[in-house]
XYZ file of C-alpha atoms in Angstrom:
578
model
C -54.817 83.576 87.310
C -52.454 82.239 84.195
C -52.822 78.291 84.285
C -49.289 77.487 85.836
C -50.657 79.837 88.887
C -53.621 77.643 88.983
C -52.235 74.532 88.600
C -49.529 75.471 90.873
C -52.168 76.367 93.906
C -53.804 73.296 93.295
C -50.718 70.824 93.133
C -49.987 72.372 96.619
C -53.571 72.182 97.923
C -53.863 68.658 97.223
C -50.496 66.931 97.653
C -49.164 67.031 94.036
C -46.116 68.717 94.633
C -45.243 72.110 96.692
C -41.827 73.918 97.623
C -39.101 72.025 99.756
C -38.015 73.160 103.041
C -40.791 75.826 103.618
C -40.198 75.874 107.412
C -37.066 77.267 106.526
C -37.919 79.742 104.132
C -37.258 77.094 101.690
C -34.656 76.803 98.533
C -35.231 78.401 94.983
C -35.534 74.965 92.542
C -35.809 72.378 94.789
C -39.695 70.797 95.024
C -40.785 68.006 97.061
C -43.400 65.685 95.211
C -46.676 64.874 97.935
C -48.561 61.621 98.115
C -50.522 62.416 95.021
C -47.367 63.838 93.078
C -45.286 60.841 94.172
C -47.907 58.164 92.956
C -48.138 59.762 89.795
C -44.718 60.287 89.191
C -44.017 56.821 89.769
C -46.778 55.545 86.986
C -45.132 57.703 84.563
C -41.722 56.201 85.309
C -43.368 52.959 85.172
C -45.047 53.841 81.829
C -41.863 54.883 80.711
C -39.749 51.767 81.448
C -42.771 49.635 79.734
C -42.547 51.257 76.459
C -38.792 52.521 75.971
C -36.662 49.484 78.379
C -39.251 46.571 78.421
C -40.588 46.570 75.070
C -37.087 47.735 73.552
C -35.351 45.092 75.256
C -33.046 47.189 76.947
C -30.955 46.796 79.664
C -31.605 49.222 82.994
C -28.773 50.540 85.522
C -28.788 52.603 88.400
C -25.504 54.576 88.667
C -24.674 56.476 91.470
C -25.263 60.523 91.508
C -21.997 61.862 92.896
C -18.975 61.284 90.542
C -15.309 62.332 90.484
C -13.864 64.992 88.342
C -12.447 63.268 85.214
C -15.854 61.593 84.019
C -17.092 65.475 83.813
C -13.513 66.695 82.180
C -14.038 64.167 79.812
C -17.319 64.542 78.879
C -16.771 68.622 78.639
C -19.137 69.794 81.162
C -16.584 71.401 83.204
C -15.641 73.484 80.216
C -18.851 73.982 78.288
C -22.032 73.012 80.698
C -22.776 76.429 80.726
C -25.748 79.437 80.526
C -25.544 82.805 79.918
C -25.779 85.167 82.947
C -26.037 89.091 83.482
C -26.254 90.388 86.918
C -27.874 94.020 87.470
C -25.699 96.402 88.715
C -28.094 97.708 90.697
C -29.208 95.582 92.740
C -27.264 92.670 92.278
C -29.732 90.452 91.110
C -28.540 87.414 88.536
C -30.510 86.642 85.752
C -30.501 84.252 82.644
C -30.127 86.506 79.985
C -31.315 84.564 77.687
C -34.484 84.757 79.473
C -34.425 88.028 79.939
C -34.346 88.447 76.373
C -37.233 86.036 75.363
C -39.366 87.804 78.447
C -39.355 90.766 76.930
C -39.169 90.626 72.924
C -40.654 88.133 70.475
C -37.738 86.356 70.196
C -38.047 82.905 71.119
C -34.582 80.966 71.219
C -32.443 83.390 72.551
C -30.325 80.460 74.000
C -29.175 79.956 70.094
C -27.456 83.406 69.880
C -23.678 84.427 71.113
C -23.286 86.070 74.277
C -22.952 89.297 72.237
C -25.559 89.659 70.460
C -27.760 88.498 73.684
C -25.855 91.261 75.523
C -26.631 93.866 72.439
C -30.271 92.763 72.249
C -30.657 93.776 75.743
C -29.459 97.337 75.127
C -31.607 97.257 72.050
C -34.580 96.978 74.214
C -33.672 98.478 77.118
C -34.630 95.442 79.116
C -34.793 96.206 82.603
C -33.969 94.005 86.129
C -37.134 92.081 86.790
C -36.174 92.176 90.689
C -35.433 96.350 90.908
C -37.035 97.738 87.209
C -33.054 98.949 86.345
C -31.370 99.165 83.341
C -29.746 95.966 82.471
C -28.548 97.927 79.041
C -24.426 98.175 79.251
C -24.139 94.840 81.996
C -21.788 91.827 80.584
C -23.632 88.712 79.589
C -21.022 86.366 81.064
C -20.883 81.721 80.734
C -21.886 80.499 84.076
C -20.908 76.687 84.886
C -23.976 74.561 86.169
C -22.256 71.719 87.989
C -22.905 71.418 91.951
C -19.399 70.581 92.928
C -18.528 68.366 96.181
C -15.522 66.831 97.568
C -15.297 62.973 97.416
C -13.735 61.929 101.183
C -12.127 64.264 103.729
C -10.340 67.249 102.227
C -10.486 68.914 98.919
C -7.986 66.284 96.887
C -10.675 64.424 95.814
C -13.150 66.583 93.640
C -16.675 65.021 92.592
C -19.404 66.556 91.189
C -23.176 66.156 91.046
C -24.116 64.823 87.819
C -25.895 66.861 85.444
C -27.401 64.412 83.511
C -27.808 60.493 84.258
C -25.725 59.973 80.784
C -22.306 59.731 81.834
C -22.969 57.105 84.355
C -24.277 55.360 81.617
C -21.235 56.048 79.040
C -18.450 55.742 81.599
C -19.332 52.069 82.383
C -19.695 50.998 78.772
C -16.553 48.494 78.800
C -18.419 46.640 81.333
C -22.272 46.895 80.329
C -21.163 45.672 76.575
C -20.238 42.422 78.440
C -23.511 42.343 79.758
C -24.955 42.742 75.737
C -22.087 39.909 74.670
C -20.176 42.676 72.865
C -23.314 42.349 70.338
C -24.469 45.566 68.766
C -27.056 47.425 69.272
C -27.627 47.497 72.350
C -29.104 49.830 75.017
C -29.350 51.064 78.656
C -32.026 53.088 80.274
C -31.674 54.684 83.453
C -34.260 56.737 85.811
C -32.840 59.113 88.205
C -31.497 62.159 90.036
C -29.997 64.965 87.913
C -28.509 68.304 89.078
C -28.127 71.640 87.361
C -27.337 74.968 89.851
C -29.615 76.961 87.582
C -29.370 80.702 87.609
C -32.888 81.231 87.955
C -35.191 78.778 88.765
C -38.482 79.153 88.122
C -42.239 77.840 86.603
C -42.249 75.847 89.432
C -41.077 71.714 87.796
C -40.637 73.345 84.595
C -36.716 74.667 85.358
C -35.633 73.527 88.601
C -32.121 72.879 90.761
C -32.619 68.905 91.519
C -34.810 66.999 88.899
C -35.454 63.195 87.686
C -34.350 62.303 84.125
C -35.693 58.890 82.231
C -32.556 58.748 79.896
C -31.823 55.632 77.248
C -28.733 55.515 75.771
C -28.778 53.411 72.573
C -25.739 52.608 71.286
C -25.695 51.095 67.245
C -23.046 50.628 64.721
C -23.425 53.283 62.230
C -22.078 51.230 58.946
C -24.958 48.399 59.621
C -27.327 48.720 62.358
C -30.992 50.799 60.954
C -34.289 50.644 63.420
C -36.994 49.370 62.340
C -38.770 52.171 61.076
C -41.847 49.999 59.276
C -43.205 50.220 63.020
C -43.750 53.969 62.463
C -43.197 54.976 59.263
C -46.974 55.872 59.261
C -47.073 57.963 62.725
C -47.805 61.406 61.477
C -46.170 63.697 63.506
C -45.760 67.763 64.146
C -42.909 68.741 62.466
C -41.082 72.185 63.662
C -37.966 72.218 61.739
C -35.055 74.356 61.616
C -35.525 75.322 58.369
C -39.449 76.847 59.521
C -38.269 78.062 62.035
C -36.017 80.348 60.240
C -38.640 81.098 58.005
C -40.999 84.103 57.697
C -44.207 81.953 57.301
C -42.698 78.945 58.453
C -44.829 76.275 60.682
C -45.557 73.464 62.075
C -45.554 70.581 59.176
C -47.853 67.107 59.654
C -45.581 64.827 58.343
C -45.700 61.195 58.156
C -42.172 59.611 59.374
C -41.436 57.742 56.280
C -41.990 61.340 54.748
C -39.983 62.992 57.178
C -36.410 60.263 56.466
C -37.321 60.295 52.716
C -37.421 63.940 52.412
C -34.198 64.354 54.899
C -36.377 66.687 57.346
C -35.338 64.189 60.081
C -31.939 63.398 58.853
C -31.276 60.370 61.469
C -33.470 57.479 60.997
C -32.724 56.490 64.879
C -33.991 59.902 65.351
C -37.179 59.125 63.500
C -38.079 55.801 64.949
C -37.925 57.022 68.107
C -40.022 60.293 67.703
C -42.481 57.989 66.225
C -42.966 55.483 69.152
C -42.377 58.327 71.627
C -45.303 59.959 69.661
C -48.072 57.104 70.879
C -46.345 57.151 74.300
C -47.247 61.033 74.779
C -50.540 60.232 74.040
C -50.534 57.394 76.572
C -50.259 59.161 79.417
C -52.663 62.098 78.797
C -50.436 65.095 77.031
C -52.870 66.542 74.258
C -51.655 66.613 70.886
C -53.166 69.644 70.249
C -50.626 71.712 71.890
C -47.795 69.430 71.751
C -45.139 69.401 68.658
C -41.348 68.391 67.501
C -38.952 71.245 67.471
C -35.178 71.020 65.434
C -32.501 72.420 67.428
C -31.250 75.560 65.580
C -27.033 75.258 64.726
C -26.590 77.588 67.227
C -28.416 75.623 70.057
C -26.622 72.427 69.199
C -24.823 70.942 72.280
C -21.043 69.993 72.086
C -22.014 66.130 71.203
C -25.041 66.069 69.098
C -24.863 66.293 65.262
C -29.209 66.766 65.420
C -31.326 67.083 68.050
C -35.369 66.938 68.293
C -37.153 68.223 70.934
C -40.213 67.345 72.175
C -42.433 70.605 73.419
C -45.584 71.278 75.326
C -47.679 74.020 75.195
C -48.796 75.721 78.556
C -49.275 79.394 79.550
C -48.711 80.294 75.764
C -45.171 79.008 76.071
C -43.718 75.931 74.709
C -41.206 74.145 76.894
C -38.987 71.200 76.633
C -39.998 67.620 77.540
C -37.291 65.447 75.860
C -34.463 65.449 73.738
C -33.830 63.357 70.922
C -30.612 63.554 70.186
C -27.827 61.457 67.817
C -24.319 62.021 69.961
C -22.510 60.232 67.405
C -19.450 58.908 69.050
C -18.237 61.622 71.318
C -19.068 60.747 74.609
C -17.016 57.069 74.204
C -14.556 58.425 72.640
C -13.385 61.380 74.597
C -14.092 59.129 77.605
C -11.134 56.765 76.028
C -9.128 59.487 75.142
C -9.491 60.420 78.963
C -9.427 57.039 81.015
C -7.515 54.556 79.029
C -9.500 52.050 78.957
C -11.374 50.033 75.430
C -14.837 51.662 74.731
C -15.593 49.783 71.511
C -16.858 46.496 70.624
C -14.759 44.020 68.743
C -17.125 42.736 65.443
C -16.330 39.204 64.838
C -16.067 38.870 60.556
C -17.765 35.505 59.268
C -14.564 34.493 57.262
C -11.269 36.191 57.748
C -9.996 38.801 55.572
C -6.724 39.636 54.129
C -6.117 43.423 53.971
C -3.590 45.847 53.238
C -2.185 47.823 56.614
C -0.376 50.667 56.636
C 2.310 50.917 59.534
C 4.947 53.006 60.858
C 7.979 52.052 62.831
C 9.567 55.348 63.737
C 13.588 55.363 64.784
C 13.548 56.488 68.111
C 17.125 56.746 67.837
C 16.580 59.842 65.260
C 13.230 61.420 67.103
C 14.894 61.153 70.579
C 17.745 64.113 69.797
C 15.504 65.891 66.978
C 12.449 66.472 69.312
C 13.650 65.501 72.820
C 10.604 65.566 74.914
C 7.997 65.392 72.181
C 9.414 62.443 70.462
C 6.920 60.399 71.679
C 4.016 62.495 70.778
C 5.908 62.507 66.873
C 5.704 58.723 66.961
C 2.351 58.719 67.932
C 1.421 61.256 65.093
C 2.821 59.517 62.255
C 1.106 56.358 63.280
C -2.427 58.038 63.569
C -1.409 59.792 60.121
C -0.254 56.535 58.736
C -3.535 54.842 59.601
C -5.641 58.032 58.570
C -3.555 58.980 55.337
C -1.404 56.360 53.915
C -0.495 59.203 50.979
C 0.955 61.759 52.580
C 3.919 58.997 53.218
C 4.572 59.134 49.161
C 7.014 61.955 49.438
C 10.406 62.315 51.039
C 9.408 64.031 54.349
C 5.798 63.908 56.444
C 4.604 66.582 58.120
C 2.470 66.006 61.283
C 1.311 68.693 64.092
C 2.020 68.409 67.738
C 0.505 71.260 69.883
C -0.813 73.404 66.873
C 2.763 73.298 65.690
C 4.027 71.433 62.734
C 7.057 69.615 62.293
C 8.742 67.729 59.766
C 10.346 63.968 59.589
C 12.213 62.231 56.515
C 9.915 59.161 55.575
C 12.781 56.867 55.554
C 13.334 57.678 59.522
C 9.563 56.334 59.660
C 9.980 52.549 58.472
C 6.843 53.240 56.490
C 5.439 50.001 54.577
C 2.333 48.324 53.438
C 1.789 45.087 54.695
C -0.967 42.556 53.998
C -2.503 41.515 57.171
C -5.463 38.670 57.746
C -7.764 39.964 60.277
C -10.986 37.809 61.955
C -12.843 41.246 62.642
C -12.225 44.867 63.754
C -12.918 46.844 66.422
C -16.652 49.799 66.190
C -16.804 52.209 68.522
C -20.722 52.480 68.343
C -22.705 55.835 67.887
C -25.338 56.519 70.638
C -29.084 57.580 70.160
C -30.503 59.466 72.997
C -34.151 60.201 74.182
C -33.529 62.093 77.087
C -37.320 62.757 79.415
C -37.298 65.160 82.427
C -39.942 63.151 84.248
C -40.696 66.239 86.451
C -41.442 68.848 83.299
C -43.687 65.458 81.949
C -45.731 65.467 85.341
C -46.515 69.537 85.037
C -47.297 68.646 81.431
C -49.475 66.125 81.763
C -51.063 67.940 85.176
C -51.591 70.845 83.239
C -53.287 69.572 80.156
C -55.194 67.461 82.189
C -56.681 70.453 84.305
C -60.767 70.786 83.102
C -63.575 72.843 84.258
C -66.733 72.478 83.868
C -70.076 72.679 85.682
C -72.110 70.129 87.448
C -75.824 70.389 88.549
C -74.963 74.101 88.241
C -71.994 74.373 90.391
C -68.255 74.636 88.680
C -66.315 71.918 89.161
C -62.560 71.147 88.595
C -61.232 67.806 87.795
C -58.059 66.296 86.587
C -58.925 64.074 82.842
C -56.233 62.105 83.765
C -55.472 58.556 81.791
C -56.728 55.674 84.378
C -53.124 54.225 84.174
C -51.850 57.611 85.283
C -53.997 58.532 87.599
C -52.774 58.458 91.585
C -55.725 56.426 92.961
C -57.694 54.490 90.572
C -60.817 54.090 93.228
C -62.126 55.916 95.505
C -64.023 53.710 98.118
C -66.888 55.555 99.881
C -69.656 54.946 103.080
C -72.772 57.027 102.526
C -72.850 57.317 106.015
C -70.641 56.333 108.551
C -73.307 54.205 110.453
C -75.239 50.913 110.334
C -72.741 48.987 108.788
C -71.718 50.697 106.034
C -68.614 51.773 106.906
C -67.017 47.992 107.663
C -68.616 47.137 104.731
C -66.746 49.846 102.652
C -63.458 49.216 104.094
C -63.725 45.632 103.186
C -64.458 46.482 99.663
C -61.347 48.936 99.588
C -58.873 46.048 100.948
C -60.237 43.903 98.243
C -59.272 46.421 95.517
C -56.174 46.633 97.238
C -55.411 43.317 97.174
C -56.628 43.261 93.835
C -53.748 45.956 92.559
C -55.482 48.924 92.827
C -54.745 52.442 94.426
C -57.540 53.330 96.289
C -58.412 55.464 99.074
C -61.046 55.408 101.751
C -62.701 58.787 102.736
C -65.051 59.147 105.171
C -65.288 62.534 105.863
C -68.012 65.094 104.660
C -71.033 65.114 102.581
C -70.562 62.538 99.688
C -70.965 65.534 96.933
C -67.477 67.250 98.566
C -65.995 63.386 98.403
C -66.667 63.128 94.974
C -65.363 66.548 94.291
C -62.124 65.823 96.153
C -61.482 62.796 93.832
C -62.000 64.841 90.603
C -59.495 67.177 91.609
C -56.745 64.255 92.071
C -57.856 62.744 88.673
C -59.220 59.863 90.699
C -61.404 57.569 87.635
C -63.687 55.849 89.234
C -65.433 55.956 92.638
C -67.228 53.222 94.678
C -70.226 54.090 97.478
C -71.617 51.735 99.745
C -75.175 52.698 100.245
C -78.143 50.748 102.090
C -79.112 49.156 98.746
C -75.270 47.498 99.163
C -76.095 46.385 102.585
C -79.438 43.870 101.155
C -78.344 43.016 97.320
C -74.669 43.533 97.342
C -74.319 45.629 94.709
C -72.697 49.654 94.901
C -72.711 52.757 93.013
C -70.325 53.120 90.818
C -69.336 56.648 89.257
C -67.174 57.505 86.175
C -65.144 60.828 86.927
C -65.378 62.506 83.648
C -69.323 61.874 83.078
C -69.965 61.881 86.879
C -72.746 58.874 85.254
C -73.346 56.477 88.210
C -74.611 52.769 87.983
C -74.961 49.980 89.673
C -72.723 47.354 89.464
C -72.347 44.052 91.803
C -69.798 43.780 94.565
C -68.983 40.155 93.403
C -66.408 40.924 90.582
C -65.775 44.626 91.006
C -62.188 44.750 91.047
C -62.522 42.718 87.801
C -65.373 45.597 86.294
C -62.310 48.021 87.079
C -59.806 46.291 85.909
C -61.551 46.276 82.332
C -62.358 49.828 82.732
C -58.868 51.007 83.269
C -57.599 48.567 80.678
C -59.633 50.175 78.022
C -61.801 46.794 77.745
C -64.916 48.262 78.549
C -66.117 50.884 78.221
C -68.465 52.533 81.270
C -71.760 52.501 78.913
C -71.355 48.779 78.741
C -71.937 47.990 82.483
């Protein structure tokens, strides 16, 4: 059994996650998170908004997950949100050929490579359907658009469409969230929620999926002056997979420092850099082992449309590495093809200390002259010349400027422009800010962090399996035991759990079976700590207290218990100092 097989059978056996809609033969990429799954996905959300929104001081939004069609035909996922897709003649089947690709050769990135080359590769190998076992050699690799698409309101004349990523609801409101920040850069907003992506073929149960949960911060700067404060983690070593190695016969994963990483232009964003450095300590926080974990450089060809570099973060499981985050610098697409598109201001206007005198190139086109020389386009000339004007005073030096409207070029006389040079005092000028983007799928974090946690070992001779999950992770932080159900006991235990509750902590209450199969059932949730309430308890108030990994007991007083686990999950004690 390969480990996502096991972890998969145990996620479902105790309540981590299983498949949606089973009772009606359910839906390929859609999973529904159990009480275990759902506890634990919420401390890793929780986690997350500590380190990157609290301690960041960042601002947090919830946008909404349906959105009309412009924000997406701005943004360009209507055009290019797409994979690549082959369908077997055969049988019918659709597949990501991409995948099929990496499935079946050594080739790891297939997603980098043109269409055609995908398609030849397949041919190459002779890479068969993995639904019927026929040749896929010969079938077109064609785009296929991701977006679910809806209609907004009765009828079809209001388009929407799920959102693929929680970014846009983000970047489309920036006019009004840069209020919020007092127009003062940087700035940034987080958001946790609902993404959707109709994937081709879903599969690896949370690792590529239909409906998923993104923790996305969009951290908008202003590229002349704003730099992050890279002293925090200039010493975080980190694993380095960069483009360059990766193109390379013998190339690797590097250790690199992150001050090494900017100086030597490895990492050629500082934003970049700071944040795979505190994102670095953050992995560790919640349990993903560093030992199969590194930092991989998006190839050129594996770019996406807005993002000048790109990190991502990657896990190790199965002998595969997936994706857990991108770290991306989007420059200043998204804001400005969203004013291109609405209309509407998405800069910030930088106040100056004292005012400046400057010199301002300007254009005053006769309207008189475009209007019969261009007709309908003589608008579109005007607005040329005074982009050009703004862009290239020079190319006003001769006796006609050229500018291009629609690919074609056409030709004015300069003095038909009113082109001058005037000195103007300005009191600041308008930035459209860049954006830096760490972009977590919380759902590929929880198989992660499931995954690596996932130990066997053997107890008093018999194997056990338990989850070495980080107490702050961990779905129930105590499990509250009666050694018998009899004689007291049990009232006594229950009080003790609804004082841990009441104290902050998950816990659960289990009755039920011999206490060696309760302990066992703990372990296997990741539970830390467990509590029995024994006849000892009954005449000295005092319990047994076990430590999951060790399975050491002791005994510890009832009177300040939930303070004994606080400092135990807190990392201020340690279990060998009860």
């Amino acid at each position: 059994m390969s480990e996502g097989e096991r972890l998969t059978e145990l996620a479902k056996r105790r309540g981590f996650y299983f498949p949606a809609a089973g009772a009606y033969g359910g839906a390929a990429g859609f999973w529904t998170y159990g009480p275990q799954g759902a506890a634990l996905k919420s401390n890793v959300e929780d986690a997350w908004r500590d380190r990157f929104v609290l301690r960041e001081g960042h601002q947090e939004i919830s946008a909404p997950d349906v959105m009309p069609e412009p924000v997406f035909e701005a943004s360009g996922h209507l055009d290019g949100f797409d994979d690549m897709i082959i369908e077997c003649g055969e049988c019918g089947a659709t597949h990501r050929a991409d995948h099929v690709v990496e499935d079946n050769t050594d080739i790891e990135e297939a997603e980098s490579l043109p269409n055609e080359e995908v398609m030849d590769l397949i041919a190459e190998y002779d890479i068969e359907c993995p639904s019927c076992g026929a040749s896929l050699a010969g079938e077109p690799v064609d785009n296929f658009n991701l977006m679910f698409e809806t209609n907004i309101g009765p009828g079809s004349s209001s388009p929407g469409y799920l959102r693929p990523e929680t970014a846009q609801g983000i970047f489309v409101e920036f006019p009004q969230l840069s209020e919020y920040a007092r127009n003062q850069l940087p700035f940034g907003v987080a958001q946790i929620g609902k993404a959707y992506r109709n994937e081709i073929s879903p599969r690896k149960s949370l690792v590529r999926v239909r409906e998923f949960t993104q923790a996305e911060l969009e951290h908008f700067v202003d590229p002349e002056e704003d730099e992050p404060p890279l002293s925090e983690v200039e010493d975080v070593t980190l694993p380095l997979y960069s483009g360059e190695s990766q193109q390379a016969d013998d190339g690797g994963v590097r250790e690199m420092t992150v001050g090494d990483a900017v100086a030597e232009e490895v990492i050629t964003s500082d934003w970049v850099a700071y944040y795979l450095g505190i994102a670095k300590g953050w992995y560790e926080r919640i349990g993903i082992d560093m030992d199969r974990f590194r930092f991989r450089q998006h190839l050129p060809g594996e770019l996406a449309h807005y993002a000048s570099d790109c990190w991502d973060a990657e896990a190790e499981i199965d002998g595969d590495w997936i994706e857990i985050t991108g770290f991306a610098y989007r420059g200043d697409y998204d804001l400005q093809k969203h004013a291109e598109h609405s209309g509407e201001d998405f800069t910030v206007f930088k106040q100056y200390d004292e005012p400046v005198t400057v010199e301002r190139p300007t254009v005053d086109p006769e309207m008189s002259y475009l209007g019969p020389e261009f007709g309908g386009d003589a608008q579109a000339v005007a607005d040329a010349l005074e982009a050009l004007a703004e862009r290239d005073p020079s190319a006003f030096e001769s006796e006609d400027v050229t500018v291009k409207i629609d690919g074609d070029e056409v030709t004015v006389p300069v003095e038909q422009t009113n082109f001058s040079v005037e000195e103007v005092t300005e009191n600041g000028e308008h930035v459209r800010p860049h954006v830096v983007e760490p972009s977590f799928g919380v759902g590929r974090l929880i198989y992660t962090v499931l995954a690596h946690a996932y130990t066997e070992d053997e107890v008093d001779g018999e194997a056990r399996t338990y989850l070495d999950l980080p107490a702050e992770q961990a779905p129930t932080t105590v499990g509250v035991f009666p050694l018998m159900d009899k004689d007291g006991m049990d009232d006594y235990a229950r009080e003790i759990a609804e004082a841990l509750r009441s104290a902050g902590h998950a816990v659960t209450y289990d009755d039920s079976g011999a206490i060696g199969r309760r302990y066992r059932r703990q372990d296997e949730i990741g539970t830390p700590y467990c509590v029995t309430v024994d006849y000892e308890s009954l005449e000295e108030d005092t319990v047994t207290l076990r430590e999951r990994d060790s399975t050491e007991q002791k005994r510890v007083s009832i009177d300040g218990l939930a303070e004994t686990v606080d400092a135990l999950t807190d990392g201020d004690r340690t279990f060998d100092d009860l």
